[in-house]
PDB file of C-alpha atoms in Angstrom:
ATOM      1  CA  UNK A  24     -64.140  81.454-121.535  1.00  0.00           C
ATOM      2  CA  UNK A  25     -67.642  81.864-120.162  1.00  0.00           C
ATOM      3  CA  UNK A  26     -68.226  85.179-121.591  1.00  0.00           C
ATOM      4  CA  UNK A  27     -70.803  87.156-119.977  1.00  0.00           C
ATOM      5  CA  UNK A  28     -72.822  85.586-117.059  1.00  0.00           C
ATOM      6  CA  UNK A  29     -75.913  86.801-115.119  1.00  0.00           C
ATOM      7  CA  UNK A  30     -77.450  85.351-111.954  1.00  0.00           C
ATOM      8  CA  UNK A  31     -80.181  84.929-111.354  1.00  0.00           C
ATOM      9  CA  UNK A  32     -81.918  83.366-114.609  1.00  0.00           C
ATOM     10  CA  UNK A  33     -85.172  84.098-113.075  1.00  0.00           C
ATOM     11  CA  UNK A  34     -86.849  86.169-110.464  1.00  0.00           C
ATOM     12  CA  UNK A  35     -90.217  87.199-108.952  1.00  0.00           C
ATOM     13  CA  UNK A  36     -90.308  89.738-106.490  1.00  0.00           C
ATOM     14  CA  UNK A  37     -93.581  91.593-104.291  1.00  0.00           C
ATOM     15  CA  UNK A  38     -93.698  94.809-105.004  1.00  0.00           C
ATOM     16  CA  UNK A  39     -91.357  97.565-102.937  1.00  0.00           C
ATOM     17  CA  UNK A  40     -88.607  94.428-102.371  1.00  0.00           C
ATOM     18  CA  UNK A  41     -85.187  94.998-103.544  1.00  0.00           C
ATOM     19  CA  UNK A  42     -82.483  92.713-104.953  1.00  0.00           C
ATOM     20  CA  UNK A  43     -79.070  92.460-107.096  1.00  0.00           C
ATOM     21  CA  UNK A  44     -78.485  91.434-110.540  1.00  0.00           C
ATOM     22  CA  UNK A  45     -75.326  90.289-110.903  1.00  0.00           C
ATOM     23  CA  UNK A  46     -73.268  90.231-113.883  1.00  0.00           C
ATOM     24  CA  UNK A  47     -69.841  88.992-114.450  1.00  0.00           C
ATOM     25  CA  UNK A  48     -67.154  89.384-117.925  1.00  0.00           C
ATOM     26  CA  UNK A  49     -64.172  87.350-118.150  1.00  0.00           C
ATOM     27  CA  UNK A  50     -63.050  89.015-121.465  1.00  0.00           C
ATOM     28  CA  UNK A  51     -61.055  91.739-119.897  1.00  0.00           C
ATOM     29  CA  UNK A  52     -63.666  94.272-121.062  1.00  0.00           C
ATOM     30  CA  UNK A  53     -63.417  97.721-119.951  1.00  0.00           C
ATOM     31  CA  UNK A  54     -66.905  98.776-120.469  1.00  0.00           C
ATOM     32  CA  UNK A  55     -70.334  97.391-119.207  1.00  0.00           C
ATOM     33  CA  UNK A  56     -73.352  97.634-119.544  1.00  0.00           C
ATOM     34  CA  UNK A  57     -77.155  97.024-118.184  1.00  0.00           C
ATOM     35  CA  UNK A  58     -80.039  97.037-120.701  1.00  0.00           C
ATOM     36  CA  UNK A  59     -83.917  96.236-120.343  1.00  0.00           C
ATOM     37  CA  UNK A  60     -85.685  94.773-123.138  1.00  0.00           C
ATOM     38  CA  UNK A  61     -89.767  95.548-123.317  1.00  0.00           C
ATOM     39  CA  UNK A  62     -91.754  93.902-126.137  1.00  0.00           C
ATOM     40  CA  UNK A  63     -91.931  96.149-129.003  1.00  0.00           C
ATOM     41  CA  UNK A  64     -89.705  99.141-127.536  1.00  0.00           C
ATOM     42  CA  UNK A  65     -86.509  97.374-128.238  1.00  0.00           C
ATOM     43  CA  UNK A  66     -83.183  97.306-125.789  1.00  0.00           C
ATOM     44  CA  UNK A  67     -82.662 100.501-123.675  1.00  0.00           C
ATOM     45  CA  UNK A  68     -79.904 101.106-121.620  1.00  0.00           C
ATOM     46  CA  UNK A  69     -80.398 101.574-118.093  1.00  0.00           C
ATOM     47  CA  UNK A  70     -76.420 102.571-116.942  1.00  0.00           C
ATOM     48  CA  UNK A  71     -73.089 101.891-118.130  1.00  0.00           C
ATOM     49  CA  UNK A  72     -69.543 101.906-117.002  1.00  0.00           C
ATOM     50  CA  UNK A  73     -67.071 103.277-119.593  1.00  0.00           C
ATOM     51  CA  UNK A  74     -64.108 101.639-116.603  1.00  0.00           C
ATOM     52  CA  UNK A  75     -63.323 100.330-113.516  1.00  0.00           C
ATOM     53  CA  UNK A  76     -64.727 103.514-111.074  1.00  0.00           C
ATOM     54  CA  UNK A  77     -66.902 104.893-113.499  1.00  0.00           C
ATOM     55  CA  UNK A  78     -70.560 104.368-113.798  1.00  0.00           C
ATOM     56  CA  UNK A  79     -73.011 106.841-116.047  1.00  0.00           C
ATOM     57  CA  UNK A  80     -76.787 106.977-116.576  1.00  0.00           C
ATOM     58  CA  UNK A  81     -78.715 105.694-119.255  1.00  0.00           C
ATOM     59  CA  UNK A  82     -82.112 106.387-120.938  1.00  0.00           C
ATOM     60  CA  UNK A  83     -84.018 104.618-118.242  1.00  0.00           C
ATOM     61  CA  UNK A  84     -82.189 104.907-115.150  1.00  0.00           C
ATOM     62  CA  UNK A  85     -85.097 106.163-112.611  1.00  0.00           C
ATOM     63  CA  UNK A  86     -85.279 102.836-109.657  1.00  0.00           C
ATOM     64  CA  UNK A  87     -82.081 101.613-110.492  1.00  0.00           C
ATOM     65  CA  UNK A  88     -78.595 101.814-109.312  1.00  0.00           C
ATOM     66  CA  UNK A  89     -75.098 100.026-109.602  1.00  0.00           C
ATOM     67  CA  UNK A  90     -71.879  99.316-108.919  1.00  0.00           C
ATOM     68  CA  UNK A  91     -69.273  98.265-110.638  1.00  0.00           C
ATOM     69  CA  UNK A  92     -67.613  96.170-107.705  1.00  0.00           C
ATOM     70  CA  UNK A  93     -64.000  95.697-110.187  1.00  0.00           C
ATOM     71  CA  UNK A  94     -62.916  95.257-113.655  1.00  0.00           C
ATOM     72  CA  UNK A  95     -65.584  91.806-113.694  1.00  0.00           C
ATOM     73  CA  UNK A  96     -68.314  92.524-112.317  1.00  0.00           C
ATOM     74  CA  UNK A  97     -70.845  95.065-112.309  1.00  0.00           C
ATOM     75  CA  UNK A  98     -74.173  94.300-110.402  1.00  0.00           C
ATOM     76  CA  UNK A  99     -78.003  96.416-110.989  1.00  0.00           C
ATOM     77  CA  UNK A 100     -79.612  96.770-107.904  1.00  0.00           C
ATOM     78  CA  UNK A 101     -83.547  97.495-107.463  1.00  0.00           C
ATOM     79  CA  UNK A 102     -83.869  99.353-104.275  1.00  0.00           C
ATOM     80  CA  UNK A 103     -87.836  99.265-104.183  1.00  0.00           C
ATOM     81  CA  UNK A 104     -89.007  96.907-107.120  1.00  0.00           C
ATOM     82  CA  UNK A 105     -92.222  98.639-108.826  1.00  0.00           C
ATOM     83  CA  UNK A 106     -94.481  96.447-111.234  1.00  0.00           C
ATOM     84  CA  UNK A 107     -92.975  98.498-113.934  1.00  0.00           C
ATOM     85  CA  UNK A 108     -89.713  97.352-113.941  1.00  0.00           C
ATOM     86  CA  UNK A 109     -91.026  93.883-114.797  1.00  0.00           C
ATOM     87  CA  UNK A 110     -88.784  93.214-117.679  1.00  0.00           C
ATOM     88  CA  UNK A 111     -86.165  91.113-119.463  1.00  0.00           C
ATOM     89  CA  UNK A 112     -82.611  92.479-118.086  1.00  0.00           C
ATOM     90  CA  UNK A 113     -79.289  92.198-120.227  1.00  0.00           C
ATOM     91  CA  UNK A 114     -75.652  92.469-119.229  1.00  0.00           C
ATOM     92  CA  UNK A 115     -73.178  93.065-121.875  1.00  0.00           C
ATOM     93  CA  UNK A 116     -69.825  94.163-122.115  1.00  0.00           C
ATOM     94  CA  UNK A 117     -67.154  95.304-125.010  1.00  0.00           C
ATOM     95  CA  UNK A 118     -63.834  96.684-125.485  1.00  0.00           C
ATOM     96  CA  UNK A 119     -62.060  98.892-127.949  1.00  0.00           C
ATOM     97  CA  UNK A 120     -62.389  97.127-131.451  1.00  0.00           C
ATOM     98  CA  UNK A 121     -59.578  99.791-133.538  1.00  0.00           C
ATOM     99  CA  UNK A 122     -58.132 102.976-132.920  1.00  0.00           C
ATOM    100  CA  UNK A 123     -61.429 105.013-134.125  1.00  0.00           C
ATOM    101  CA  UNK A 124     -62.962 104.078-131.156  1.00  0.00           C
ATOM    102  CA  UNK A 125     -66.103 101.123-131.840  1.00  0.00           C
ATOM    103  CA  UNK A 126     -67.152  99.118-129.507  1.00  0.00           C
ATOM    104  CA  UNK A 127     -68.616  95.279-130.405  1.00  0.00           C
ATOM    105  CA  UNK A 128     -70.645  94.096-127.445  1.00  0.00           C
ATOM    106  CA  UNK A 129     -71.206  90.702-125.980  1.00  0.00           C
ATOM    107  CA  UNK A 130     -74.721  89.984-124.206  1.00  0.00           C
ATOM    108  CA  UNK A 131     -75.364  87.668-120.832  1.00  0.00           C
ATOM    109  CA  UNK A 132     -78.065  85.702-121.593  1.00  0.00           C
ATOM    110  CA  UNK A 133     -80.430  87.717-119.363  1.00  0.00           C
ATOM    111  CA  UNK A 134     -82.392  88.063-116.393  1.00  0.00           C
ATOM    112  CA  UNK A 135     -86.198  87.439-116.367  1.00  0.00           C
ATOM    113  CA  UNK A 136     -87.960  89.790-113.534  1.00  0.00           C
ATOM    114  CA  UNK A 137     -91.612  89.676-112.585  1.00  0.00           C
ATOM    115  CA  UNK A 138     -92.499  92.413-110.309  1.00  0.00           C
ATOM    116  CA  UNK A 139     -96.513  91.505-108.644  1.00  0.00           C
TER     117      UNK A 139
ATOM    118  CA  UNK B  29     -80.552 113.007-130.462  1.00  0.00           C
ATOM    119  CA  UNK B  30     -79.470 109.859-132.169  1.00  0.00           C
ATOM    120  CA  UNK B  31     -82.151 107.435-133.028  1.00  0.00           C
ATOM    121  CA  UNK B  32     -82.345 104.165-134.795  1.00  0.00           C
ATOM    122  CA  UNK B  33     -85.347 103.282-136.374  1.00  0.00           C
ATOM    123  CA  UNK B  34     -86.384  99.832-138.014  1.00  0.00           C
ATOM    124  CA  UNK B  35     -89.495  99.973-140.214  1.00  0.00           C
ATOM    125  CA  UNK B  36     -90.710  96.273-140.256  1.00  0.00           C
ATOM    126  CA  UNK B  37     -91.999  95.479-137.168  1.00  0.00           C
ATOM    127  CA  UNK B  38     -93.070  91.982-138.134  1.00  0.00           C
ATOM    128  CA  UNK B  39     -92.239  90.150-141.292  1.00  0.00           C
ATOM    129  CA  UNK B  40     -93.506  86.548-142.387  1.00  0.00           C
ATOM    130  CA  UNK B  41     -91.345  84.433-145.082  1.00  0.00           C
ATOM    131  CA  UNK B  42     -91.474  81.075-146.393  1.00  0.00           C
ATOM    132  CA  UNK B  43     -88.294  79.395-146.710  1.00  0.00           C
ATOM    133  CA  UNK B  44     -85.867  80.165-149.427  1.00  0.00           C
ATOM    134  CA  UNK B  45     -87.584  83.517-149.896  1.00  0.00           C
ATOM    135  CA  UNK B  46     -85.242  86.555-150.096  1.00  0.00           C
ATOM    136  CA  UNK B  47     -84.696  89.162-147.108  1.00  0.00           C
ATOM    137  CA  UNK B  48     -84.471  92.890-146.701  1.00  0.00           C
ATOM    138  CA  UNK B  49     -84.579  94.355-143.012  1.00  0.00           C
ATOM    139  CA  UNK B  50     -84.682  98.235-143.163  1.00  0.00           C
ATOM    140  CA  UNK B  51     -82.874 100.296-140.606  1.00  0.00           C
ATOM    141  CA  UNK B  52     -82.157 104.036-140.579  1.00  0.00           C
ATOM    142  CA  UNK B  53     -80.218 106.305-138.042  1.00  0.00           C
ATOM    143  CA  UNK B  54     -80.170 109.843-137.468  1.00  0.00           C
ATOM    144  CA  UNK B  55     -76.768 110.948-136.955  1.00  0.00           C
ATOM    145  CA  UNK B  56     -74.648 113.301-139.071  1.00  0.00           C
ATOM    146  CA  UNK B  57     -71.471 112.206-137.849  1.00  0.00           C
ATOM    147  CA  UNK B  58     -69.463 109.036-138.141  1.00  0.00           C
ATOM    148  CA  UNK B  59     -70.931 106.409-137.043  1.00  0.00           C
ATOM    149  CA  UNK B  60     -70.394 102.477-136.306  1.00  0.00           C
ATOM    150  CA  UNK B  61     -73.058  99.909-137.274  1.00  0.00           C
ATOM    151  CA  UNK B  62     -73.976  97.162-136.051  1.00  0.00           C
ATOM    152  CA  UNK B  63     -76.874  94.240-136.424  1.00  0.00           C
ATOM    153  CA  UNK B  64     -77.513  91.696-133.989  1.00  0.00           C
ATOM    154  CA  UNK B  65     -79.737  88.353-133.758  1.00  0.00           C
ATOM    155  CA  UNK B  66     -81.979  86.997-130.772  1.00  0.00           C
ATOM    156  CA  UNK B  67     -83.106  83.915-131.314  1.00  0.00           C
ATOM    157  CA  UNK B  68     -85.690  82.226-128.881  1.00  0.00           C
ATOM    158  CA  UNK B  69     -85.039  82.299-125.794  1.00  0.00           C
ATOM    159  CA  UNK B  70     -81.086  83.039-126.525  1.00  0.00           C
ATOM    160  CA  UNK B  71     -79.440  86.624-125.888  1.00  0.00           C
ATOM    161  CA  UNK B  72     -78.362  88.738-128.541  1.00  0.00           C
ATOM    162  CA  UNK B  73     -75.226  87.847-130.869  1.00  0.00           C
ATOM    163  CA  UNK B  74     -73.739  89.679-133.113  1.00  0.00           C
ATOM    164  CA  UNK B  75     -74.611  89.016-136.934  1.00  0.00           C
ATOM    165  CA  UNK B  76     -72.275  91.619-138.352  1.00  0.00           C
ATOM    166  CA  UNK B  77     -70.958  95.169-138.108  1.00  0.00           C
ATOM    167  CA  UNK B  78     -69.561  98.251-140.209  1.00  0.00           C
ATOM    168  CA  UNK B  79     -66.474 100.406-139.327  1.00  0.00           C
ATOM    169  CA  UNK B  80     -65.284 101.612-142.080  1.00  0.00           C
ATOM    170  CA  UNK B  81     -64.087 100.764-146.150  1.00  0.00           C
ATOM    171  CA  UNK B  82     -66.059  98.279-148.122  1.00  0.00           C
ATOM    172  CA  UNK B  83     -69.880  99.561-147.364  1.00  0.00           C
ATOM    173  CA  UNK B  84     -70.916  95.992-148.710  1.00  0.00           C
ATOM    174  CA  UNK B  85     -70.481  93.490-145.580  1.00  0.00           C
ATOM    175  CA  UNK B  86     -70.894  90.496-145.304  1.00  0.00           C
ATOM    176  CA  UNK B  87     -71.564  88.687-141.655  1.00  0.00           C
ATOM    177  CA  UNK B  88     -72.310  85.219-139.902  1.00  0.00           C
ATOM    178  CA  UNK B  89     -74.791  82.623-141.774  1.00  0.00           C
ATOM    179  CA  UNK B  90     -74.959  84.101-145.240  1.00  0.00           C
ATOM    180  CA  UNK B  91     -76.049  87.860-143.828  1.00  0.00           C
ATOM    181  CA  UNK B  92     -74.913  90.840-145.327  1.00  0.00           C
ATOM    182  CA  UNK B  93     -75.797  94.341-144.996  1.00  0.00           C
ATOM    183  CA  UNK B  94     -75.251  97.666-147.076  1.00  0.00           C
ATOM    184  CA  UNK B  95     -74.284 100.809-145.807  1.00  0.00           C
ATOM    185  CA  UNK B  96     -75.760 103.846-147.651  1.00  0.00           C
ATOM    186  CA  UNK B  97     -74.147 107.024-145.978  1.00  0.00           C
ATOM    187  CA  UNK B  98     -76.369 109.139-147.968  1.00  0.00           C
ATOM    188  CA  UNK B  99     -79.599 107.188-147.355  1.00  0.00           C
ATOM    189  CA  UNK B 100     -78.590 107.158-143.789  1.00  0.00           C
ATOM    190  CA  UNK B 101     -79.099 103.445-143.989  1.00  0.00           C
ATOM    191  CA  UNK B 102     -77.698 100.023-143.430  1.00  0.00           C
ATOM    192  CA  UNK B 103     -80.347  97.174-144.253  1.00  0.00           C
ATOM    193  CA  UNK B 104     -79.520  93.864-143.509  1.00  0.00           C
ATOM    194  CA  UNK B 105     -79.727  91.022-146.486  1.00  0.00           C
ATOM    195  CA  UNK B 106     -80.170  87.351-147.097  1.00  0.00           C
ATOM    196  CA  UNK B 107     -80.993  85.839-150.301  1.00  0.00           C
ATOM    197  CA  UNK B 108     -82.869  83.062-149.221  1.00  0.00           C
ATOM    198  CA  UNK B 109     -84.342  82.137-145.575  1.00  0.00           C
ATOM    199  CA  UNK B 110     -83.882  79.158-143.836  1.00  0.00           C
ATOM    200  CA  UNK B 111     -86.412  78.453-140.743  1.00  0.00           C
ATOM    201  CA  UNK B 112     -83.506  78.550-138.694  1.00  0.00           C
ATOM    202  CA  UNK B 113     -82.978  82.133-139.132  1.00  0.00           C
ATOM    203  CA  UNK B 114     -86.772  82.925-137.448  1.00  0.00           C
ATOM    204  CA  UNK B 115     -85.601  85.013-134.554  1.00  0.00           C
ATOM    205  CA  UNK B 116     -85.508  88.892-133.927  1.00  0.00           C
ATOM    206  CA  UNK B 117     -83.214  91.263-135.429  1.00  0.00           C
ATOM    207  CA  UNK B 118     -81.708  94.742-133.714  1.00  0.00           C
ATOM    208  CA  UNK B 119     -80.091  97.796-135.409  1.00  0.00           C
ATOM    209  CA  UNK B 120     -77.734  99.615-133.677  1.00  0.00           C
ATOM    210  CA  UNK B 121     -75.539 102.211-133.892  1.00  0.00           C
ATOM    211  CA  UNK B 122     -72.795 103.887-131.948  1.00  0.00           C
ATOM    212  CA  UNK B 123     -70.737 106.981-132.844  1.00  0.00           C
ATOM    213  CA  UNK B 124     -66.873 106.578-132.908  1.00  0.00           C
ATOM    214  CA  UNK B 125     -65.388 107.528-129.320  1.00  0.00           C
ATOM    215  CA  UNK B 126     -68.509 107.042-127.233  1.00  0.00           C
ATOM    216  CA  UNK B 127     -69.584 103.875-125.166  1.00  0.00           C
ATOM    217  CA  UNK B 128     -73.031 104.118-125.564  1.00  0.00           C
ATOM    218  CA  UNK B 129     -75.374 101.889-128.034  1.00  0.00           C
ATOM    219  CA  UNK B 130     -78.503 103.531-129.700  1.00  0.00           C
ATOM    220  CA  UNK B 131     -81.018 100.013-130.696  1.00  0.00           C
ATOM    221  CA  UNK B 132     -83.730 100.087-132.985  1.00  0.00           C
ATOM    222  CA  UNK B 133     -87.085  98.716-131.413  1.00  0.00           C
ATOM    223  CA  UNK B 134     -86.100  95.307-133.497  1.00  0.00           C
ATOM    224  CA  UNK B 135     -87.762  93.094-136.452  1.00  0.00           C
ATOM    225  CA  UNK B 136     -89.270  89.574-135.424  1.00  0.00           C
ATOM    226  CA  UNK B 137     -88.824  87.470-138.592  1.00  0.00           C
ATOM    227  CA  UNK B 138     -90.945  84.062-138.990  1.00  0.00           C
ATOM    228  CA  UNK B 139     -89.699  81.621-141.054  1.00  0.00           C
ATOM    229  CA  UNK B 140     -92.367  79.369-142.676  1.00  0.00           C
ATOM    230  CA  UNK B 141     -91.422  76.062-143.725  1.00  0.00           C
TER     231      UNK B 141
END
């Protein structure tokens, strides 16, 4: 098993251009996830899809949006990439761990994105 | 709303010293913990996590951690350092029923050797 991938590794975009992150689970995890990591604030979750259809907001969802295409995969898109969104970009994923509910996630091993 | 917060921002050890990473969580409810490990340049693995039962647990390369429910805490342990374990270290917690993860800001540990 490969686990979580994410393609690109690396990225620099101008300023205003858009582009995918893609992110791909061969677990057989129901929910994913899209996190941003900024030194010293931590991870913060930008959306996440409980399921297959279903996609919810974050904390930090403003100049992002996504899709998740099936059960796999489930890709971040930047529509109009601002200097701000310069980051370190996660994909993870989990499934039901017992009855009550918890949720153990697995992590890609990331995206770095320079926006100039 | 729920938050996570980790005290130590930065911590410096020499090998074989003893650990103690705080984290605290506001959340009245129950709640599932979790601590995970990032070491350079890797993603984030897990190190160990608390359901339920035994609040003593013990995790992946000699970690453990402690849940206090009335301290609202769940510090994460290791007796003596190796400079392997120099990486940073996230809290996180997650409510029973919901998807999402609340992460503390994280702890870089340096190892000296």
């Amino acid at each position: 098993n490969a686990g979580v991938t994410q393609t690109p590794k690396f990225q620099v975009l101008k300023t205003g251009q858009s582009m995918t992150l893609q992110c791909a689970q061969d677990m057989n995890h129901n929910s994913m996830y899209w996190y941003r990591q900024d030194p010293g604030m931590g991870l913060r979750l930008i959306y996440y899809s409980a399921s297959e259809g279903t996609t919810d907001k974050g904390e930090v969802p403003n100049g992002y949006n996504v899709s998740r295409l099936n059960k796999r995969e489930f890709s971040l898109r930047l529509e109009s990439a601002a200097p701000s969104q310069t980051s370190v970009y996660f994909c993870a994923s989990s499934s039901r761990v017992n009855r009550e509910g918890t949720y153990e996630q697995y992590f890609g091993p990331g995206t770095r994105l320079t926006v100039t | 709303a729920q938050s996570v917060s980790q005290h130590n921002h930065h911590v410096i050890l020499s090998e074989a010293a003893s650990l103690e990473l705080g984290c605290n969580y506001s959340y009245g409810g129950t709640v599932n913990l979790f601590w995970y490990v990032q070491y350079p340049g890797q993603h984030l693995q897990l190190l160990l996590k608390y359901f339920s039962g035994d609040p003593l647990v013990k995790g992946i390369k000699g970690f453990e951690a402690e849940f206090i429910k009335s301290k609202f805490s769940f510090n994460l342990r290791k007796p003596s350092v190796q400079w392997s374990d120099t990486a940073e270290y996230f809290c996180a917690v997650t409510t029973s029923g919901t998807y999402k993860y609340i992460f503390g800001t994280g702890t870089r540990l340096k190892v000296l050797a």
